[in-house]
PDB file of C-alpha atoms in Angstrom:
ATOM      1  CA  MET A   7      -0.024  -0.392   0.198  1.00 52.00           C
ATOM      2  CA  ARG A   8       1.186   3.634  -0.645  1.00 62.00           C
ATOM      3  CA  LEU A   9       1.773   6.159   1.839  1.00 69.00           C
ATOM      4  CA  PRO A  10      -0.715   7.987   2.847  1.00 72.00           C
ATOM      5  CA  PRO A  11      -0.613  12.450   1.802  1.00 77.00           C
ATOM      6  CA  PHE A  12      -0.254  13.426   5.723  1.00 76.00           C
ATOM      7  CA  ASN A  13       0.036  11.572   8.626  1.00 84.00           C
ATOM      8  CA  PRO A  14      -3.382   9.613   8.899  1.00 85.00           C
ATOM      9  CA  TYR A  15      -3.674  10.126  13.288  1.00 86.00           C
ATOM     10  CA  ILE A  16      -3.612  13.629  12.747  1.00 89.00           C
ATOM     11  CA  ALA A  17      -7.016  13.675   9.934  1.00 88.00           C
ATOM     12  CA  VAL A  18      -8.251  11.600  13.308  1.00 88.00           C
ATOM     13  CA  THR A  19      -7.558  14.140  15.054  1.00 90.00           C
ATOM     14  CA  ILE A  20      -8.248  17.599  13.716  1.00 93.00           C
ATOM     15  CA  GLY A  21     -11.593  14.722  12.900  1.00 90.00           C
ATOM     16  CA  VAL A  22     -12.235  15.260  16.430  1.00 91.00           C
ATOM     17  CA  ILE A  23     -11.703  18.214  16.980  1.00 93.00           C
ATOM     18  CA  SER A  24     -14.749  19.081  13.942  1.00 94.00           C
ATOM     19  CA  VAL A  25     -17.215  17.014  14.727  1.00 93.00           C
ATOM     20  CA  SER A  26     -16.890  17.413  18.694  1.00 93.00           C
ATOM     21  CA  THR A  27     -18.221  21.185  17.216  1.00 96.00           C
ATOM     22  CA  SER A  28     -21.516  19.465  15.620  1.00 96.00           C
ATOM     23  CA  ALA A  29     -23.483  20.224  19.394  1.00 95.00           C
ATOM     24  CA  ILE A  30     -22.287  23.151  19.888  1.00 96.00           C
ATOM     25  CA  PHE A  31     -22.793  25.232  16.171  1.00 97.00           C
ATOM     26  CA  VAL A  32     -26.646  23.249  16.960  1.00 97.00           C
ATOM     27  CA  LYS A  33     -26.577  25.272  20.709  1.00 96.00           C
ATOM     28  CA  LEU A  34     -26.159  29.358  18.816  1.00 96.00           C
ATOM     29  CA  ALA A  35     -28.206  28.593  16.866  1.00 96.00           C
ATOM     30  CA  ASP A  36     -30.837  28.735  19.370  1.00 94.00           C
ATOM     31  CA  GLN A  37     -33.717  30.047  17.029  1.00 95.00           C
ATOM     32  CA  ALA A  38     -33.989  27.880  14.830  1.00 97.00           C
ATOM     33  CA  PRO A  39     -35.973  24.636  15.621  1.00 97.00           C
ATOM     34  CA  ALA A  40     -33.949  21.103  14.956  1.00 96.00           C
ATOM     35  CA  ALA A  41     -35.608  20.178  12.268  1.00 97.00           C
ATOM     36  CA  ILE A  42     -33.916  23.444  10.740  1.00 97.00           C
ATOM     37  CA  ILE A  43     -30.366  23.010  11.627  1.00 97.00           C
ATOM     38  CA  ALA A  44     -30.293  19.431  10.576  1.00 97.00           C
ATOM     39  CA  ASN A  45     -32.714  20.290   7.233  1.00 97.00           C
ATOM     40  CA  TYR A  46     -30.082  22.848   6.371  1.00 97.00           C
ATOM     41  CA  ARG A  47     -26.501  20.740   7.720  1.00 96.00           C
ATOM     42  CA  LEU A  48     -27.165  17.544   4.851  1.00 96.00           C
ATOM     43  CA  LEU A  49     -28.314  19.965   1.980  1.00 96.00           C
ATOM     44  CA  LEU A  50     -25.801  22.127   2.451  1.00 96.00           C
ATOM     45  CA  ALA A  51     -23.332  19.141   2.625  1.00 94.00           C
ATOM     46  CA  VAL A  52     -25.605  17.807  -0.639  1.00 95.00           C
ATOM     47  CA  LEU A  53     -25.184  21.177  -2.854  1.00 96.00           C
ATOM     48  CA  LEU A  54     -20.948  21.099  -2.050  1.00 94.00           C
ATOM     49  CA  MET A  55     -21.316  18.120  -2.798  1.00 93.00           C
ATOM     50  CA  ALA A  56     -23.091  18.254  -6.151  1.00 94.00           C
ATOM     51  CA  PRO A  57     -20.630  19.121  -8.077  1.00 94.00           C
ATOM     52  CA  ILE A  58     -17.780  16.239  -7.496  1.00 92.00           C
ATOM     53  CA  ILE A  59     -20.634  14.073  -7.529  1.00 92.00           C
ATOM     54  CA  LEU A  60     -21.676  15.515 -11.683  1.00 90.00           C
ATOM     55  CA  ARG A  61     -17.514  14.932 -13.247  1.00 91.00           C
ATOM     56  CA  LYS A  62     -16.442  11.832 -11.375  1.00 91.00           C
ATOM     57  CA  TYR A  63     -18.973   9.247  -9.911  1.00 90.00           C
ATOM     58  CA  ARG A  64     -22.129  10.246 -12.224  1.00 89.00           C
ATOM     59  CA  HIS A  65     -22.293   6.980 -13.521  1.00 90.00           C
ATOM     60  CA  GLU A  66     -22.379   5.482 -10.202  1.00 91.00           C
ATOM     61  CA  ILE A  67     -25.328   6.944  -9.386  1.00 90.00           C
ATOM     62  CA  LYS A  68     -26.662   5.278 -12.684  1.00 88.00           C
ATOM     63  CA  GLN A  69     -26.037   1.771 -11.974  1.00 89.00           C
ATOM     64  CA  ILE A  70     -26.938   1.458  -8.340  1.00 91.00           C
ATOM     65  CA  ASN A  71     -29.504  -1.500  -8.070  1.00 92.00           C
ATOM     66  CA  ARG A  72     -33.178  -1.330  -6.844  1.00 92.00           C
ATOM     67  CA  LYS A  73     -31.859  -3.962  -3.321  1.00 92.00           C
ATOM     68  CA  ASP A  74     -28.945  -0.504  -2.809  1.00 93.00           C
ATOM     69  CA  TRP A  75     -31.995   2.120  -3.161  1.00 95.00           C
ATOM     70  CA  ILE A  76     -34.359   0.480  -0.975  1.00 95.00           C
ATOM     71  CA  PHE A  77     -31.577   0.621   1.793  1.00 93.00           C
ATOM     72  CA  SER A  78     -30.061   3.846   0.990  1.00 94.00           C
ATOM     73  CA  ILE A  79     -33.823   5.463   1.418  1.00 96.00           C
ATOM     74  CA  PHE A  80     -34.325   3.205   4.681  1.00 96.00           C
ATOM     75  CA  ALA A  81     -30.957   4.810   5.900  1.00 92.00           C
ATOM     76  CA  GLY A  82     -31.003   8.113   4.335  1.00 95.00           C
ATOM     77  CA  VAL A  83     -35.091   8.086   6.334  1.00 97.00           C
ATOM     78  CA  PHE A  84     -33.320   6.805   9.622  1.00 96.00           C
ATOM     79  CA  LEU A  85     -30.438   9.555   9.691  1.00 94.00           C
ATOM     80  CA  ALA A  86     -32.286  12.494   9.548  1.00 96.00           C
ATOM     81  CA  PHE A  87     -34.537  11.401  12.135  1.00 97.00           C
ATOM     82  CA  HIS A  88     -30.856  10.760  14.468  1.00 95.00           C
ATOM     83  CA  PHE A  89     -30.072  15.114  13.526  1.00 96.00           C
ATOM     84  CA  ILE A  90     -33.700  15.531  14.604  1.00 97.00           C
ATOM     85  CA  LEU A  91     -33.545  13.507  17.511  1.00 97.00           C
ATOM     86  CA  TRP A  92     -30.606  14.121  18.491  1.00 96.00           C
ATOM     87  CA  PHE A  93     -30.375  17.836  17.707  1.00 96.00           C
ATOM     88  CA  GLU A  94     -33.985  17.838  19.553  1.00 97.00           C
ATOM     89  CA  SER A  95     -32.594  17.251  22.695  1.00 96.00           C
ATOM     90  CA  LEU A  96     -29.678  19.782  23.267  1.00 95.00           C
ATOM     91  CA  ASN A  97     -32.738  21.924  23.777  1.00 94.00           C
ATOM     92  CA  TYR A  98     -33.625  19.936  27.131  1.00 94.00           C
ATOM     93  CA  THR A  99     -30.077  19.005  27.718  1.00 92.00           C
ATOM     94  CA  SER A 100     -26.604  19.945  29.070  1.00 92.00           C
ATOM     95  CA  VAL A 101     -23.806  19.417  25.698  1.00 94.00           C
ATOM     96  CA  ALA A 102     -22.157  16.941  28.224  1.00 91.00           C
ATOM     97  CA  SER A 103     -24.753  14.290  28.823  1.00 92.00           C
ATOM     98  CA  SER A 104     -26.318  14.607  25.077  1.00 93.00           C
ATOM     99  CA  VAL A 105     -23.363  13.465  23.638  1.00 93.00           C
ATOM    100  CA  VAL A 106     -21.955  10.713  25.795  1.00 92.00           C
ATOM    101  CA  LEU A 107     -25.694   9.571  25.157  1.00 91.00           C
ATOM    102  CA  VAL A 108     -25.413   9.371  21.579  1.00 91.00           C
ATOM    103  CA  THR A 109     -22.142   7.932  21.962  1.00 87.00           C
ATOM    104  CA  LEU A 110     -23.147   5.472  22.478  1.00 86.00           C
ATOM    105  CA  GLN A 111     -24.140   3.528  19.249  1.00 82.00           C
ATOM    106  CA  PRO A 112     -21.003   0.940  18.460  1.00 79.00           C
ATOM    107  CA  ILE A 113     -23.200  -0.405  21.123  1.00 81.00           C
ATOM    108  CA  PHE A 114     -26.297  -0.303  20.239  1.00 82.00           C
ATOM    109  CA  ALA A 115     -25.082  -1.615  16.502  1.00 78.00           C
ATOM    110  CA  PHE A 116     -23.486  -4.936  18.131  1.00 76.00           C
ATOM    111  CA  LEU A 117     -26.732  -5.532  19.528  1.00 78.00           C
ATOM    112  CA  GLY A 118     -28.531  -4.948  16.171  1.00 77.00           C
ATOM    113  CA  THR A 119     -25.713  -7.336  14.814  1.00 74.00           C
ATOM    114  CA  TYR A 120     -27.061  -9.961  17.639  1.00 73.00           C
ATOM    115  CA  PHE A 121     -30.915  -9.660  16.479  1.00 74.00           C
ATOM    116  CA  PHE A 122     -30.538  -9.135  12.597  1.00 70.00           C
ATOM    117  CA  PHE A 123     -27.450 -11.087  12.044  1.00 66.00           C
ATOM    118  CA  LYS A 124     -26.928 -13.588  15.050  1.00 67.00           C
ATOM    119  CA  GLU A 125     -23.326 -11.683  15.513  1.00 67.00           C
ATOM    120  CA  ARG A 126     -22.199 -13.415  19.039  1.00 71.00           C
ATOM    121  CA  PHE A 127     -21.550 -11.882  22.269  1.00 69.00           C
ATOM    122  CA  SER A 128     -17.725 -12.263  24.469  1.00 75.00           C
ATOM    123  CA  TYR A 129     -18.188 -12.340  28.254  1.00 79.00           C
ATOM    124  CA  GLY A 130     -15.289  -9.049  27.525  1.00 81.00           C
ATOM    125  CA  ALA A 131     -18.218  -7.053  25.126  1.00 77.00           C
ATOM    126  CA  ILE A 132     -21.382  -8.141  27.275  1.00 81.00           C
ATOM    127  CA  ILE A 133     -19.445  -6.404  31.000  1.00 87.00           C
ATOM    128  CA  SER A 134     -18.152  -3.446  28.707  1.00 85.00           C
ATOM    129  CA  MET A 135     -21.722  -2.444  27.622  1.00 82.00           C
ATOM    130  CA  LEU A 136     -22.735  -3.114  31.083  1.00 86.00           C
ATOM    131  CA  ILE A 137     -20.645  -0.769  32.810  1.00 89.00           C
ATOM    132  CA  ALA A 138     -21.439   1.741  29.762  1.00 86.00           C
ATOM    133  CA  LEU A 139     -25.112   1.474  31.087  1.00 83.00           C
ATOM    134  CA  ILE A 140     -24.187   2.129  34.239  1.00 90.00           C
ATOM    135  CA  GLY A 141     -22.709   4.905  33.298  1.00 88.00           C
ATOM    136  CA  SER A 142     -25.670   5.849  31.787  1.00 88.00           C
ATOM    137  CA  ILE A 143     -27.709   5.189  34.232  1.00 88.00           C
ATOM    138  CA  ILE A 144     -25.620   7.179  36.474  1.00 90.00           C
ATOM    139  CA  ILE A 145     -25.586  10.294  33.631  1.00 89.00           C
ATOM    140  CA  SER A 146     -29.235  10.062  33.383  1.00 84.00           C
ATOM    141  CA  TRP A 147     -29.870   9.982  37.495  1.00 87.00           C
ATOM    142  CA  GLY A 148     -28.037  13.352  37.691  1.00 85.00           C
ATOM    143  CA  ASP A 149     -29.780  14.788  35.299  1.00 81.00           C
ATOM    144  CA  PHE A 150     -33.482  14.001  37.116  1.00 78.00           C
ATOM    145  CA  GLN A 151     -31.681  15.500  39.302  1.00 77.00           C
ATOM    146  CA  ILE A 152     -31.698  18.947  38.177  1.00 76.00           C
ATOM    147  CA  SER A 153     -35.640  18.437  36.354  1.00 79.00           C
ATOM    148  CA  GLY A 154     -36.908  16.391  34.487  1.00 81.00           C
ATOM    149  CA  THR A 155     -37.020  18.517  31.077  1.00 89.00           C
ATOM    150  CA  ALA A 156     -32.771  17.319  31.288  1.00 88.00           C
ATOM    151  CA  LEU A 157     -33.718  13.637  31.649  1.00 90.00           C
ATOM    152  CA  PHE A 158     -36.219  14.111  27.917  1.00 93.00           C
ATOM    153  CA  GLY A 159     -33.203  14.913  26.271  1.00 93.00           C
ATOM    154  CA  ASP A 160     -31.692  12.614  27.402  1.00 92.00           C
ATOM    155  CA  ILE A 161     -33.275   9.196  26.338  1.00 94.00           C
ATOM    156  CA  LEU A 162     -34.356  11.879  22.866  1.00 96.00           C
ATOM    157  CA  ALA A 163     -30.388  11.524  22.828  1.00 94.00           C
ATOM    158  CA  LEU A 164     -30.514   7.657  23.284  1.00 94.00           C
ATOM    159  CA  LEU A 165     -33.198   7.323  20.697  1.00 95.00           C
ATOM    160  CA  GLY A 166     -30.584   8.929  18.421  1.00 94.00           C
ATOM    161  CA  ALA A 167     -28.018   6.260  19.153  1.00 91.00           C
ATOM    162  CA  VAL A 168     -30.766   3.961  18.355  1.00 92.00           C
ATOM    163  CA  THR A 169     -31.558   5.876  15.190  1.00 93.00           C
ATOM    164  CA  VAL A 170     -27.692   6.150  13.742  1.00 88.00           C
ATOM    165  CA  THR A 171     -27.034   2.807  14.802  1.00 86.00           C
ATOM    166  CA  ALA A 172     -29.702   2.156  11.580  1.00 89.00           C
ATOM    167  CA  TYR A 173     -28.726   3.981   9.606  1.00 89.00           C
ATOM    168  CA  PHE A 174     -25.280   1.984   9.864  1.00 83.00           C
ATOM    169  CA  LEU A 175     -26.834  -0.865   9.976  1.00 83.00           C
ATOM    170  CA  LEU A 176     -28.115  -0.560   6.701  1.00 86.00           C
ATOM    171  CA  GLY A 177     -25.184   1.513   5.133  1.00 83.00           C
ATOM    172  CA  GLN A 178     -23.508  -1.411   5.566  1.00 77.00           C
ATOM    173  CA  GLN A 179     -25.063  -3.425   2.682  1.00 76.00           C
ATOM    174  CA  VAL A 180     -25.570   0.130   0.351  1.00 84.00           C
ATOM    175  CA  ARG A 181     -21.275   0.490   0.805  1.00 78.00           C
ATOM    176  CA  ARG A 182     -19.574  -2.886  -0.277  1.00 80.00           C
ATOM    177  CA  ASN A 183     -21.071  -1.896  -3.940  1.00 85.00           C
ATOM    178  CA  LEU A 184     -20.995   1.984  -3.997  1.00 85.00           C
ATOM    179  CA  SER A 185     -17.889   4.660  -3.556  1.00 84.00           C
ATOM    180  CA  ILE A 186     -18.271   6.608  -0.356  1.00 82.00           C
ATOM    181  CA  MET A 187     -18.627   9.944  -2.182  1.00 87.00           C
ATOM    182  CA  THR A 188     -21.705   8.554  -4.037  1.00 90.00           C
ATOM    183  CA  TYR A 189     -23.352   6.853  -1.022  1.00 90.00           C
ATOM    184  CA  THR A 190     -22.428   9.734   1.696  1.00 90.00           C
ATOM    185  CA  PHE A 191     -24.205  11.685  -1.669  1.00 93.00           C
ATOM    186  CA  VAL A 192     -27.599   9.708  -1.987  1.00 94.00           C
ATOM    187  CA  VAL A 193     -27.962   9.178   2.109  1.00 93.00           C
ATOM    188  CA  TYR A 194     -27.810  12.778   2.423  1.00 94.00           C
ATOM    189  CA  GLY A 195     -30.160  14.271  -0.251  1.00 96.00           C
ATOM    190  CA  ILE A 196     -32.586  11.201   0.999  1.00 97.00           C
ATOM    191  CA  SER A 197     -31.570  12.484   4.440  1.00 96.00           C
ATOM    192  CA  SER A 198     -32.483  15.850   3.507  1.00 97.00           C
ATOM    193  CA  ILE A 199     -35.355  15.648   1.099  1.00 97.00           C
ATOM    194  CA  THR A 200     -37.227  13.623   4.061  1.00 98.00           C
ATOM    195  CA  LEU A 201     -36.159  16.867   6.866  1.00 98.00           C
ATOM    196  CA  ILE A 202     -37.767  19.242   4.263  1.00 98.00           C
ATOM    197  CA  MET A 203     -41.678  17.075   4.074  1.00 98.00           C
ATOM    198  CA  TYR A 204     -40.701  16.569   8.148  1.00 98.00           C
ATOM    199  CA  ASN A 205     -40.115  20.337   8.018  1.00 98.00           C
ATOM    200  CA  LEU A 206     -42.874  21.002   5.967  1.00 98.00           C
ATOM    201  CA  MET A 207     -45.376  19.037   8.057  1.00 97.00           C
ATOM    202  CA  LEU A 208     -44.748  21.018  10.840  1.00 96.00           C
ATOM    203  CA  GLY A 209     -44.696  24.396   8.875  1.00 96.00           C
ATOM    204  CA  ASN A 210     -41.776  25.111  10.189  1.00 97.00           C
ATOM    205  CA  SER A 211     -40.180  28.596   8.086  1.00 96.00           C
ATOM    206  CA  PHE A 212     -36.875  27.564   6.109  1.00 96.00           C
ATOM    207  CA  ILE A 213     -36.522  31.453   6.203  1.00 95.00           C
ATOM    208  CA  GLY A 214     -35.916  34.467   8.768  1.00 95.00           C
ATOM    209  CA  TYR A 215     -32.841  33.312  10.696  1.00 96.00           C
ATOM    210  CA  PRO A 216     -30.488  36.211  12.109  1.00 96.00           C
ATOM    211  CA  VAL A 217     -27.226  36.091   9.513  1.00 96.00           C
ATOM    212  CA  ASP A 218     -24.623  34.085  12.577  1.00 96.00           C
ATOM    213  CA  HIS A 219     -27.767  31.108  11.606  1.00 97.00           C
ATOM    214  CA  TRP A 220     -26.327  30.852   8.003  1.00 97.00           C
ATOM    215  CA  TRP A 221     -23.148  30.755   8.936  1.00 97.00           C
ATOM    216  CA  ILE A 222     -23.848  28.301  11.162  1.00 97.00           C
ATOM    217  CA  PHE A 223     -25.976  26.370   9.163  1.00 97.00           C
ATOM    218  CA  LEU A 224     -23.020  26.149   6.752  1.00 97.00           C
ATOM    219  CA  ALA A 225     -19.475  25.623   9.703  1.00 97.00           C
ATOM    220  CA  LEU A 226     -22.137  23.049  10.152  1.00 96.00           C
ATOM    221  CA  ALA A 227     -21.532  21.279   6.880  1.00 95.00           C
ATOM    222  CA  ILE A 228     -18.389  21.904   6.456  1.00 95.00           C
ATOM    223  CA  PHE A 229     -17.163  20.656   9.749  1.00 95.00           C
ATOM    224  CA  PRO A 230     -18.263  18.130  11.741  1.00 94.00           C
ATOM    225  CA  THR A 231     -19.727  16.607   8.320  1.00 89.00           C
ATOM    226  CA  PHE A 232     -16.202  17.537   5.769  1.00 87.00           C
ATOM    227  CA  LEU A 233     -13.292  17.474   7.876  1.00 89.00           C
ATOM    228  CA  GLY A 234     -15.158  14.995  10.564  1.00 88.00           C
ATOM    229  CA  HIS A 235     -16.965  11.869   8.528  1.00 81.00           C
ATOM    230  CA  THR A 236     -15.150  12.413   5.790  1.00 80.00           C
ATOM    231  CA  LEU A 237     -11.976  12.113   7.016  1.00 85.00           C
ATOM    232  CA  PHE A 238     -12.448   9.248   9.840  1.00 83.00           C
ATOM    233  CA  ASN A 239     -13.490   7.371   6.191  1.00 75.00           C
ATOM    234  CA  TRP A 240      -9.808   8.489   4.709  1.00 79.00           C
ATOM    235  CA  ALA A 241      -8.331   7.223   6.782  1.00 81.00           C
ATOM    236  CA  LEU A 242      -9.624   3.862   7.868  1.00 71.00           C
ATOM    237  CA  LYS A 243      -7.268   3.058   4.440  1.00 74.00           C
ATOM    238  CA  TRP A 244      -4.556   3.444   6.689  1.00 79.00           C
ATOM    239  CA  LEU A 245      -5.583   2.479   9.903  1.00 78.00           C
ATOM    240  CA  SER A 246      -7.966   0.180  11.849  1.00 68.00           C
ATOM    241  CA  THR A 247     -11.858   0.626  12.526  1.00 65.00           C
ATOM    242  CA  SER A 248     -11.425   0.339  16.078  1.00 65.00           C
ATOM    243  CA  THR A 249      -8.514   2.247  16.311  1.00 73.00           C
ATOM    244  CA  ILE A 250     -11.237   5.173  14.464  1.00 77.00           C
ATOM    245  CA  SER A 251     -13.619   3.969  16.894  1.00 73.00           C
ATOM    246  CA  MET A 252     -11.452   4.451  19.642  1.00 77.00           C
ATOM    247  CA  ALA A 253     -10.706   8.309  18.635  1.00 83.00           C
ATOM    248  CA  ILE A 254     -14.186   9.191  18.281  1.00 83.00           C
ATOM    249  CA  VAL A 255     -15.351   8.881  21.791  1.00 84.00           C
ATOM    250  CA  PHE A 256     -12.964  10.895  22.356  1.00 88.00           C
ATOM    251  CA  GLU A 257     -16.242  13.667  20.654  1.00 90.00           C
ATOM    252  CA  PRO A 258     -17.976  13.833  24.125  1.00 92.00           C
ATOM    253  CA  VAL A 259     -13.959  14.781  26.362  1.00 90.00           C
ATOM    254  CA  GLY A 260     -13.711  17.307  23.086  1.00 92.00           C
ATOM    255  CA  ALA A 261     -17.519  18.180  23.044  1.00 93.00           C
ATOM    256  CA  SER A 262     -17.649  18.935  26.711  1.00 92.00           C
ATOM    257  CA  ILE A 263     -14.690  21.074  26.439  1.00 92.00           C
ATOM    258  CA  LEU A 264     -15.832  23.465  24.169  1.00 93.00           C
ATOM    259  CA  ALA A 265     -19.044  23.779  25.122  1.00 93.00           C
ATOM    260  CA  TYR A 266     -17.603  24.811  29.471  1.00 92.00           C
ATOM    261  CA  PHE A 267     -15.530  27.988  27.245  1.00 94.00           C
ATOM    262  CA  ILE A 268     -18.105  28.359  24.975  1.00 95.00           C
ATOM    263  CA  LEU A 269     -20.873  28.132  26.334  1.00 93.00           C
ATOM    264  CA  ASP A 270     -19.947  28.084  29.724  1.00 94.00           C
ATOM    265  CA  GLU A 271     -21.899  25.144  30.304  1.00 92.00           C
ATOM    266  CA  LYS A 272     -20.449  23.612  33.394  1.00 89.00           C
ATOM    267  CA  ILE A 273     -19.952  19.691  34.067  1.00 88.00           C
ATOM    268  CA  THR A 274     -21.787  18.115  37.063  1.00 88.00           C
ATOM    269  CA  ALA A 275     -20.889  15.591  39.417  1.00 90.00           C
ATOM    270  CA  PHE A 276     -22.847  13.295  38.100  1.00 89.00           C
ATOM    271  CA  GLN A 277     -22.014  13.586  34.047  1.00 89.00           C
ATOM    272  CA  LEU A 278     -18.759  13.939  35.350  1.00 91.00           C
ATOM    273  CA  LEU A 279     -18.736  10.444  36.571  1.00 92.00           C
ATOM    274  CA  GLY A 280     -21.601   9.240  34.251  1.00 91.00           C
ATOM    275  CA  GLY A 281     -19.173  10.259  31.432  1.00 90.00           C
ATOM    276  CA  THR A 282     -16.103   8.771  32.407  1.00 91.00           C
ATOM    277  CA  ILE A 283     -17.516   5.390  33.343  1.00 92.00           C
ATOM    278  CA  VAL A 284     -19.062   5.352  30.084  1.00 90.00           C
ATOM    279  CA  LEU A 285     -15.897   5.886  28.366  1.00 89.00           C
ATOM    280  CA  PHE A 286     -14.091   3.413  30.357  1.00 90.00           C
ATOM    281  CA  GLY A 287     -16.926   0.646  29.094  1.00 86.00           C
ATOM    282  CA  LEU A 288     -16.541   2.089  25.075  1.00 85.00           C
ATOM    283  CA  PHE A 289     -13.729   2.064  25.199  1.00 84.00           C
ATOM    284  CA  LEU A 290     -13.473  -1.841  27.290  1.00 85.00           C
ATOM    285  CA  PHE A 291     -16.423  -2.823  24.055  1.00 82.00           C
ATOM    286  CA  ILE A 292     -13.989  -1.246  21.303  1.00 78.00           C
ATOM    287  CA  LEU A 293     -11.402  -3.447  22.190  1.00 80.00           C
ATOM    288  CA  SER A 294     -13.121  -6.475  23.060  1.00 77.00           C
ATOM    289  CA  THR A 295     -15.230  -6.370  19.904  1.00 71.00           C
ATOM    290  CA  ASN A 296     -11.351  -6.218  17.669  1.00 64.00           C
ATOM    291  CA  ARG A 297      -9.577  -9.051  19.239  1.00 52.00           C
ATOM    292  CA  LYS A 298     -13.395 -11.027  18.923  1.00 46.00           C
ATOM    293  CA  SER A 299     -13.138 -10.069  15.217  1.00 42.00           C
ATOM    294  CA  THR A 300      -9.649 -10.678  14.466  1.00 39.00           C
ATOM    295  CA  LEU A 301      -9.658 -13.984  15.423  1.00 35.00           C
ATOM    296  CA  THR A 302     -12.891 -14.827  13.205  1.00 36.00           C
ATOM    297  CA  ILE A 303     -10.643 -13.384  10.584  1.00 34.00           C
ATOM    298  CA  SER A 304      -7.283 -15.039  10.670  1.00 35.00           C
ATOM    299  CA  LYS A 305      -9.011 -18.908  11.527  1.00 39.00           C
ATOM    300  CA  LYS A 306     -10.898 -17.830   8.202  1.00 39.00           C
ATOM    301  CA  GLU A 307      -7.659 -17.499   6.242  1.00 38.00           C
ATOM    302  CA  GLN A 308      -6.316 -20.702   7.335  1.00 38.00           C
ATOM    303  CA  HIS A 309      -9.121 -22.378   6.173  1.00 38.00           C
ATOM    304  CA  GLU A 310      -8.705 -20.293   2.459  1.00 39.00           C
TER     305      GLU A 310
END
């Protein structure tokens, strides 16, 4: 494999910092509904990608088969509702609580593979999931002590983790046949259409927001979307999936630090304790599941 044009670890670091800004931008756009913020984040991303897609990947879109279109449509719908739920959660709970709970996605993903693909659990995975669950209960209990609305925000964040898990599981089927650029463009496009219809149903206005909000919408399309997830996907060519997953776990840390300095959000003792336990559980979970998949691959290679 040829050498990367620049250090992939630097790319991942930039990616973590970039995705950490997402919740901050959403909080700053406090005069726009959550669904409108999500709508413009994805719609602007699609518009920015369109020239590249039309020039280099147009033939791939024409070759998408019926099954991949169906999976892509469902993936796009789930991604739209992930953003609706997660962004809405930030109206009720803190950045620290919301981002930590959304980061539980890898555990929901493993549960999904268990029920739908009969993936087996290792003892390490079960223990680490229980640890992460205990941490999330501590966060939720602490938020409940603050107010019922904070707990409601936590529930929305957890539902956001569930919906993004469905998006990833559906996307795994399509990504085998499409490049990351084509798949991303198609799914973001479907999500944008879903969000447009959702906002029309709710009667949300698409215009009339302060000038700084439009800059925030654009920043969401550029930083967490392109400089975040795109860099993670690029780094996968040189780094393992577990390395990328480990890095993404640091998103709540970065988001909480930014929220402290930019939004003046203080971290409670429950959030600190619960968040630390959740992140510890996620690290153990990624290590245990990675070890399991490595052993499975090595056995398969021995038979070939």
